[in-house]
CSV table of C-alpha atoms and ligand atoms in Angstrom, one decimal:
chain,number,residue,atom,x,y,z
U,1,UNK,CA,142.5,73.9,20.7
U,2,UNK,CA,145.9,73.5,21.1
U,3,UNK,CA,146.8,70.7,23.7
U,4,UNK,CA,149.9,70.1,22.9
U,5,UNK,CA,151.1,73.7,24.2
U,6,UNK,CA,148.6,73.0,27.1
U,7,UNK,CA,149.5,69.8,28.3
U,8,UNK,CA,153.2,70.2,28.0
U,9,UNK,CA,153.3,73.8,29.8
U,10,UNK,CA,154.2,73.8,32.9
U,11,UNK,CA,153.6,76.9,35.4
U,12,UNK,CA,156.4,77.9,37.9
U,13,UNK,CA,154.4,76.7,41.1
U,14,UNK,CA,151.9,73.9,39.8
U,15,UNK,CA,152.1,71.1,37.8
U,16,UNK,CA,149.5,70.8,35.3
U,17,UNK,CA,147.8,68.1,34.9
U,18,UNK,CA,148.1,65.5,32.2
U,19,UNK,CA,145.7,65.9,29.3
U,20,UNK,CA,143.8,63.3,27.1
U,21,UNK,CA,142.2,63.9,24.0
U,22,UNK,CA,141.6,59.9,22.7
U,23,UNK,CA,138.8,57.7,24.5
U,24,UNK,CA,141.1,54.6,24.2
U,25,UNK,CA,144.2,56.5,26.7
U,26,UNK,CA,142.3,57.9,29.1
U,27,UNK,CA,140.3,54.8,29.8
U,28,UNK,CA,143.7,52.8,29.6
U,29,UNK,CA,145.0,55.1,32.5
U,30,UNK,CA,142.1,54.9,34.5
U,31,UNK,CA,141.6,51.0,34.3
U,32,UNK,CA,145.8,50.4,35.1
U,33,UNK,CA,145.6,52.8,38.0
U,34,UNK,CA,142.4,50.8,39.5
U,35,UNK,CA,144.4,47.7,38.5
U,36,UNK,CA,147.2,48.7,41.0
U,37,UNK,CA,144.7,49.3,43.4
U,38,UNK,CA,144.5,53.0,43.3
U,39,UNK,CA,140.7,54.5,43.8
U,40,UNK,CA,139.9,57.2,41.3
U,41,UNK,CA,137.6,59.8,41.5
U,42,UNK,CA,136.0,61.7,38.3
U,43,UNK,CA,134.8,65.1,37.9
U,44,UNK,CA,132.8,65.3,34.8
U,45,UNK,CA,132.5,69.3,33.5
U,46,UNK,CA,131.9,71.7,30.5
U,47,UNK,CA,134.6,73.5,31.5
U,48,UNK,CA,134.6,77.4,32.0
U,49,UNK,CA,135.9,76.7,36.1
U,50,UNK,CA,135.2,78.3,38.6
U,51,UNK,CA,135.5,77.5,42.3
U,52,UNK,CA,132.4,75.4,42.4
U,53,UNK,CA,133.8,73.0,40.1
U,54,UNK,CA,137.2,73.2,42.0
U,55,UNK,CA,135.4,71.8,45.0
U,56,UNK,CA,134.4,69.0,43.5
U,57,UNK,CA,138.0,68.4,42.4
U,58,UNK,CA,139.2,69.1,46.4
U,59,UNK,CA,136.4,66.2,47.4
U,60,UNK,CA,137.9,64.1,44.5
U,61,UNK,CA,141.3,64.3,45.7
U,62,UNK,CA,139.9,64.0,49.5
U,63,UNK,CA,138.8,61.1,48.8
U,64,UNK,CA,140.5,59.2,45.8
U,65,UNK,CA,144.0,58.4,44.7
U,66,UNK,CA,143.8,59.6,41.5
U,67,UNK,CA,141.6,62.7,40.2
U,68,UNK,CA,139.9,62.8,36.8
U,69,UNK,CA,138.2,66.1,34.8
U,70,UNK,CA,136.5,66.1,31.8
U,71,UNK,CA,136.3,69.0,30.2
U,72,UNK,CA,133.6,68.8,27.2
U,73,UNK,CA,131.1,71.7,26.2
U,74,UNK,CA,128.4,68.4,25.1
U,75,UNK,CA,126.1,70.0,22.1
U,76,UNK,CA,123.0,67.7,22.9
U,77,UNK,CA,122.0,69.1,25.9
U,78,UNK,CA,122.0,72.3,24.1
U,79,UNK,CA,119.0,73.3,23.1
U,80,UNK,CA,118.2,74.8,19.1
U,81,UNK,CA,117.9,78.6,20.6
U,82,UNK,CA,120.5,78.4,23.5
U,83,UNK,CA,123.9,79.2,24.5
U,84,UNK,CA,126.1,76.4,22.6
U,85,UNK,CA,127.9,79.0,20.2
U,86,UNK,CA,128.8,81.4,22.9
U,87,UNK,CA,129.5,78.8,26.2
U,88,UNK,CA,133.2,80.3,27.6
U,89,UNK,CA,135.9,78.0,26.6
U,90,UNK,CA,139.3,78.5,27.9
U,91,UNK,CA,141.3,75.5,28.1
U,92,UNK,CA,144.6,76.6,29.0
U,93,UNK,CA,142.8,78.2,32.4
U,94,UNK,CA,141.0,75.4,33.1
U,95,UNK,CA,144.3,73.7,33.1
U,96,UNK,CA,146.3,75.9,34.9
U,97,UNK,CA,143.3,75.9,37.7
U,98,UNK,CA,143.3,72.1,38.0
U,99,UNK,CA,146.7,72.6,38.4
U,100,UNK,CA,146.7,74.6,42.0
U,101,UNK,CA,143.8,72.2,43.1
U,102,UNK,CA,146.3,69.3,42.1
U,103,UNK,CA,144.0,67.3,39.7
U,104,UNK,CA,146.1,64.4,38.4
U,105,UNK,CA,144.3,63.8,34.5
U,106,UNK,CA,142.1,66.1,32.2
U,107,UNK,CA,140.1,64.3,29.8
U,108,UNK,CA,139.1,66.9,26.6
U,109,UNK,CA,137.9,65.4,23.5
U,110,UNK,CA,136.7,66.9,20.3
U,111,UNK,CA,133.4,66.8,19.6
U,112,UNK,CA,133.9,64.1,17.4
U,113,UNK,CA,135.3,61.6,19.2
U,114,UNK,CA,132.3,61.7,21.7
U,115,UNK,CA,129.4,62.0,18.6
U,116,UNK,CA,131.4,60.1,15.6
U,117,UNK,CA,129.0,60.0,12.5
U,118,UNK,CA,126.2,58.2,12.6
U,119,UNK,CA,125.6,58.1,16.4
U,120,UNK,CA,122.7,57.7,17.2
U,121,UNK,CA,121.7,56.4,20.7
U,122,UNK,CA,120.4,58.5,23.6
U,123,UNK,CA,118.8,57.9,27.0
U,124,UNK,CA,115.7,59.1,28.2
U,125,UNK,CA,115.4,59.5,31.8
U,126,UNK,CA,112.0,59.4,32.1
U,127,UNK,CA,109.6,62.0,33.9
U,128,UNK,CA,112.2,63.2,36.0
U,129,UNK,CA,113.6,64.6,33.0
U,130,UNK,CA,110.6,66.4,31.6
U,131,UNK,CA,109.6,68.4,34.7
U,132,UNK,CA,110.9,71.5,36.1
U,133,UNK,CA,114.2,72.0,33.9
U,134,UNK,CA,112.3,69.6,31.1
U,135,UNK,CA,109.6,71.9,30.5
U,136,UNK,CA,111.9,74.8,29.6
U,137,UNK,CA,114.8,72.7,28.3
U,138,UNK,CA,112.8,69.6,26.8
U,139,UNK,CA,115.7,67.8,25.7
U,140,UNK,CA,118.4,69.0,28.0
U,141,UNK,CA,118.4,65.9,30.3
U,142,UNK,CA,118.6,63.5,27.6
U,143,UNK,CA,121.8,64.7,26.2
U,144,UNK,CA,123.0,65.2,30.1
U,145,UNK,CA,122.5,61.3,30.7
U,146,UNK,CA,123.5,59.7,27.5
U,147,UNK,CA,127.2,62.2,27.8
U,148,UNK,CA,126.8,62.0,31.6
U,149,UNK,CA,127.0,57.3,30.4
U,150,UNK,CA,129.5,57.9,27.6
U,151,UNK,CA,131.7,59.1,30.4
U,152,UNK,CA,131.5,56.3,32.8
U,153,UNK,CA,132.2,54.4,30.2
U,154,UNK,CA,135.1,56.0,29.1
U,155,UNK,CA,136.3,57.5,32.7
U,156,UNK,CA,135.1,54.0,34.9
U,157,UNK,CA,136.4,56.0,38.2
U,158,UNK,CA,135.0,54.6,41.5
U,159,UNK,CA,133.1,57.7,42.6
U,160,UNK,CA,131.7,60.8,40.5
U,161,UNK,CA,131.3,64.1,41.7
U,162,UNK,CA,128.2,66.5,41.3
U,163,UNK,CA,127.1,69.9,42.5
U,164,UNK,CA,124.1,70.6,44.0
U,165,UNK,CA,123.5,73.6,42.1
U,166,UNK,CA,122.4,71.7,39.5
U,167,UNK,CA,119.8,70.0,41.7
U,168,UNK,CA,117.6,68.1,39.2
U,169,UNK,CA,120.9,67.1,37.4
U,170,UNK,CA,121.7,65.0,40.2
U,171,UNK,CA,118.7,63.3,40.9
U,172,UNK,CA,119.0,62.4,37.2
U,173,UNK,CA,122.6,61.1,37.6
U,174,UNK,CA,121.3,59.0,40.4
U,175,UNK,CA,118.4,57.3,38.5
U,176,UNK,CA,120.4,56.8,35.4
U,177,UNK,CA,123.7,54.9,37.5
U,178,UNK,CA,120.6,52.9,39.6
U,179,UNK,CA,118.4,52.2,36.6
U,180,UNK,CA,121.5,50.9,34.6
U,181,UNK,CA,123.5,49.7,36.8
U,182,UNK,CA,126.6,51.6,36.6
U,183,UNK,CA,129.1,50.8,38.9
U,184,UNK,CA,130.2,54.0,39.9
U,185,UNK,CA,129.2,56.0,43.4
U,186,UNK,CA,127.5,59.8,43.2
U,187,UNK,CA,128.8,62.4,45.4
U,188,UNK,CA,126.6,65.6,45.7
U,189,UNK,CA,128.6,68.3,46.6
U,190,UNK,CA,127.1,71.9,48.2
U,191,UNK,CA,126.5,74.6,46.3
U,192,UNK,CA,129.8,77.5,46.3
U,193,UNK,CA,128.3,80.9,46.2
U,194,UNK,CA,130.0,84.3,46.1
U,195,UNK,CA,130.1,86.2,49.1
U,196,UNK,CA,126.9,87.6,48.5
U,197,UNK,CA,125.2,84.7,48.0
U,198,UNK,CA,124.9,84.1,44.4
U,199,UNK,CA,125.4,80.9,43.2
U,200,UNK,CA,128.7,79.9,41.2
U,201,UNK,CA,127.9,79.5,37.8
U,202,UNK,CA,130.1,79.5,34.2
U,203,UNK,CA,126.4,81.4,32.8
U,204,UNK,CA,127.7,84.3,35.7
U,205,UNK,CA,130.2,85.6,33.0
U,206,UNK,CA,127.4,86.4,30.9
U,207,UNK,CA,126.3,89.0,33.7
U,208,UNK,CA,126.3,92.6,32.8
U,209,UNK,CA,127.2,94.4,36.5
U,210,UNK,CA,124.0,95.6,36.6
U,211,UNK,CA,122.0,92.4,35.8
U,212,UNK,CA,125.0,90.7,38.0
U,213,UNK,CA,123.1,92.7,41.0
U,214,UNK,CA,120.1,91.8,39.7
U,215,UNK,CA,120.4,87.9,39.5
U,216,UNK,CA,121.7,88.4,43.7
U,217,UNK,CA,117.6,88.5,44.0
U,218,UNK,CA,117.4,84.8,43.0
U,219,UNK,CA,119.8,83.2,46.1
U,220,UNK,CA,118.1,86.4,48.3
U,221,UNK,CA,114.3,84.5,47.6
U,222,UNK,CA,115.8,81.5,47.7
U,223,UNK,CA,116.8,82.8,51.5
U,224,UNK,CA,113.7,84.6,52.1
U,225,UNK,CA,111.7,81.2,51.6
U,226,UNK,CA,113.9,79.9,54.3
U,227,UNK,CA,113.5,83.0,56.6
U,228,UNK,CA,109.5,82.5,56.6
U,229,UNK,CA,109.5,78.9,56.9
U,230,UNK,CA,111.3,79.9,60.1
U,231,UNK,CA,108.9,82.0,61.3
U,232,UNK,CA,106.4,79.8,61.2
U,233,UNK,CA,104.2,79.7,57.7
U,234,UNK,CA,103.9,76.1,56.1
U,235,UNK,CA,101.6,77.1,53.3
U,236,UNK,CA,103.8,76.9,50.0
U,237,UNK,CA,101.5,79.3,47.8
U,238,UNK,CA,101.8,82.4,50.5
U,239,UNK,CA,105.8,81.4,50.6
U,240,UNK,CA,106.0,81.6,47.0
U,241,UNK,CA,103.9,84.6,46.4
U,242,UNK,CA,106.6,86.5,48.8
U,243,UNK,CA,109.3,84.9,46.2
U,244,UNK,CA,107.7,85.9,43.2
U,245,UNK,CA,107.1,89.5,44.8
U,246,UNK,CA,111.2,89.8,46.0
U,247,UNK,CA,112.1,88.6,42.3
U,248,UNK,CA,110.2,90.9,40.7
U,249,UNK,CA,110.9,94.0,42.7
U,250,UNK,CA,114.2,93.4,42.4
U,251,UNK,CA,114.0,93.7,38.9
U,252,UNK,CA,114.5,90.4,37.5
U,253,UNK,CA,113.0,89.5,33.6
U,254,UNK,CA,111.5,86.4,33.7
U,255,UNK,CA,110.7,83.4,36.6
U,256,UNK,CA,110.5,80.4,34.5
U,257,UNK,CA,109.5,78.4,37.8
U,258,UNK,CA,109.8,78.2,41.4
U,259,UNK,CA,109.1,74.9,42.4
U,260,UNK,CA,108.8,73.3,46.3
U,261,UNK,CA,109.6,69.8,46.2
U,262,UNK,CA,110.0,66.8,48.8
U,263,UNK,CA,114.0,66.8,49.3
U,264,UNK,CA,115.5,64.4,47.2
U,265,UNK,CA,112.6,64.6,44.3
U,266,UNK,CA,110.8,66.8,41.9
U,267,UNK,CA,107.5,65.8,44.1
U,268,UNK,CA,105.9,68.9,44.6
U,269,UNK,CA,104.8,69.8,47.9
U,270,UNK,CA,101.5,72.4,49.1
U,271,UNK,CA,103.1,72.7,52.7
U,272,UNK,CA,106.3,72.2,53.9
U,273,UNK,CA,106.5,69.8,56.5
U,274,UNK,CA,109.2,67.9,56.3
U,275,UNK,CA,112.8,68.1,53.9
U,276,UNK,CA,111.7,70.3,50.8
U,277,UNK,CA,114.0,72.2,48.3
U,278,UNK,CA,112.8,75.2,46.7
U,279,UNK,CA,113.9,75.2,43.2
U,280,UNK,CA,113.8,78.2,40.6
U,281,UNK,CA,114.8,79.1,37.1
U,282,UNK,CA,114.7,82.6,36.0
U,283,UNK,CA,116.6,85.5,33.3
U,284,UNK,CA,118.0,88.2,34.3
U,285,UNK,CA,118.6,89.9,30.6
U,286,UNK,CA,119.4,87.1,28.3
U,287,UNK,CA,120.9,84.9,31.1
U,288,UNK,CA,118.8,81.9,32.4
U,289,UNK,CA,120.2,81.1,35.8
U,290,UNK,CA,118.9,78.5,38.1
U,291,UNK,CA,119.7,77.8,42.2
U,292,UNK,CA,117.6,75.9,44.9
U,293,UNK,CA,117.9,75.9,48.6
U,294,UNK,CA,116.7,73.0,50.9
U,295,UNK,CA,114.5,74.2,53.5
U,296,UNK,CA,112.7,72.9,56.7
G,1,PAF,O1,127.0,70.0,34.9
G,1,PAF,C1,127.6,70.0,33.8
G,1,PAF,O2,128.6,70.8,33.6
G,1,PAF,C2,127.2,69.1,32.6
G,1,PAF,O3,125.8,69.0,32.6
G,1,PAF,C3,127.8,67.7,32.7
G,1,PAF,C4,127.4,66.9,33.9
G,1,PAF,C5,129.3,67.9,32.6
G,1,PAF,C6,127.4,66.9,31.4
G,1,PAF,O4,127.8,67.6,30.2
């Protein structure tokens, strides 16, 4: 990774932003520009970008004085058999995007300086963390809280910005900065899908063109659940057989879940009567995607 070239380039129309690799500096920054009295909103990624993230960096900037991404592709929410090795890094892009949405600092440390030798402390979030995504992924959610706490710590912005995509992600977030006590507010921003509906994702590069048209089918259930709520049916299990039917016809490999919970939960519901999110996690080839929808 070669920051220097990164963080001193500079394109013709857009600065780029200013990049940290050492714990100590960015934190520094951060704390002196809250000092003066500047609000600072953080924007903590894996890099890969794509216009999903971006929003989040346009509500940061909305909102705050001072923007802040992290870019850090963190192994322990990784599982033994998943995508680690293969995750798209591209440093210099990311950069040069920040740069046209006018994100102030990049934080992007090695591996190392976030897991020195001999860590070992992690957070478990509980049973929020072993449902849905935690049965597939068991210990996906611990690594996402303890990097998710490392980074407040090291990036103690006022507000932090989340997509909705990543539904149970946020709800974790949320109980980890309440449960702990972290000073720092969650924004949850909406889900950015391509004009066809899918939803933004740094797993879509994986996508074949063909299995690109496949995955479509998971936002087009997602839609269809919405559609017959509409009209009328309540009764989850008919709702989800119509789902499950759609997904398969439409060709894709395997539905890990599909899940109806009370909005704001993982509580699963039998009938939707009130603010409920249809989750689901399915492959299309080797790609696991996931996407919800709220409903009702
Ligand atoms: O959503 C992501 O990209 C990651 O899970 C996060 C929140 C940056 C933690 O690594």
């Amino acid at each position: 990774m070669n920051l220097q070239v990164a963080s001193t380039a500079r394109s013709k129309e857009f600065p780029v932003p200013r990049v940290f690799e050492q714990l100590d500096a960015i934190r520094q920054t951060v704390l002196a520009a809250r000092a003066a009295g500047k609000t600072v909103g953080f924007v903590p990624t894996m890099g890969a970008l794509h216009e999903g993230h971006l929003s989040l960096v346009d509500g940061a900037r909305a909102e705050c004085d001072v923007s802040v991404v992290s870019i850090f592709v963190n192994p322990t929410q990784f599982g033994p058999t998943e995508d680690l090795g293969r995750y798209p890094r591209d440093l210099e892009r990311d950069l040069r995007l920040l740069g046209t949405r006018g994100c102030d600092l990049v934080f992007a440390p090695a591996a190392d300086q976030i897991y020195p030798a001999g860590y070992d402390t992690s957070i478990d979030v509980g049973e929020l963390g072993r449902q849905l995504e935690g049965e597939f992924r068991p210990d996906h959610f611990r690594g996402v809280a303890t990097v998710v706490l490392k980074l407040f710590q090291i990036v103690p912005a006022d507000v932090a910005y989340f997509g909705r995509k990543d539904y149970q992600q946020t709800l974790v977030v949320e109980r980890l900065v309440a449960d702990l006590n972290v000073p720092i507010e969650i924004r949850v921003m909406p889900t950015v899908r391509e004009p066809d509906g899918l939803a933004m994702s740094s797993r879509n590069a994986y996508l074949s063109a063909e299995e690109r048209r496949r995955a479509l089918a998971l936002s087009q259930s997602l839609q269809l659940a919405d559609e017959i709520v509409r009209a009328g049916v309540r009764d989850v299990e008919t709702i989800r057989g119509k789902m499950l039917a759609h997904l398969t016809s439409a060709g894709v490999d395997e539905v890990q879940y599909v899940a109806f919970v009370v909005e704001g939960t993982i509580t699963p519901v039998r009938s939707v009567d009130g603010p409920t999110t249809v989750v689901i996690a399915a492959k299309v080839g080797a790609t696991r995607l996931i996407d919800n929808l709220r409903i009702g």
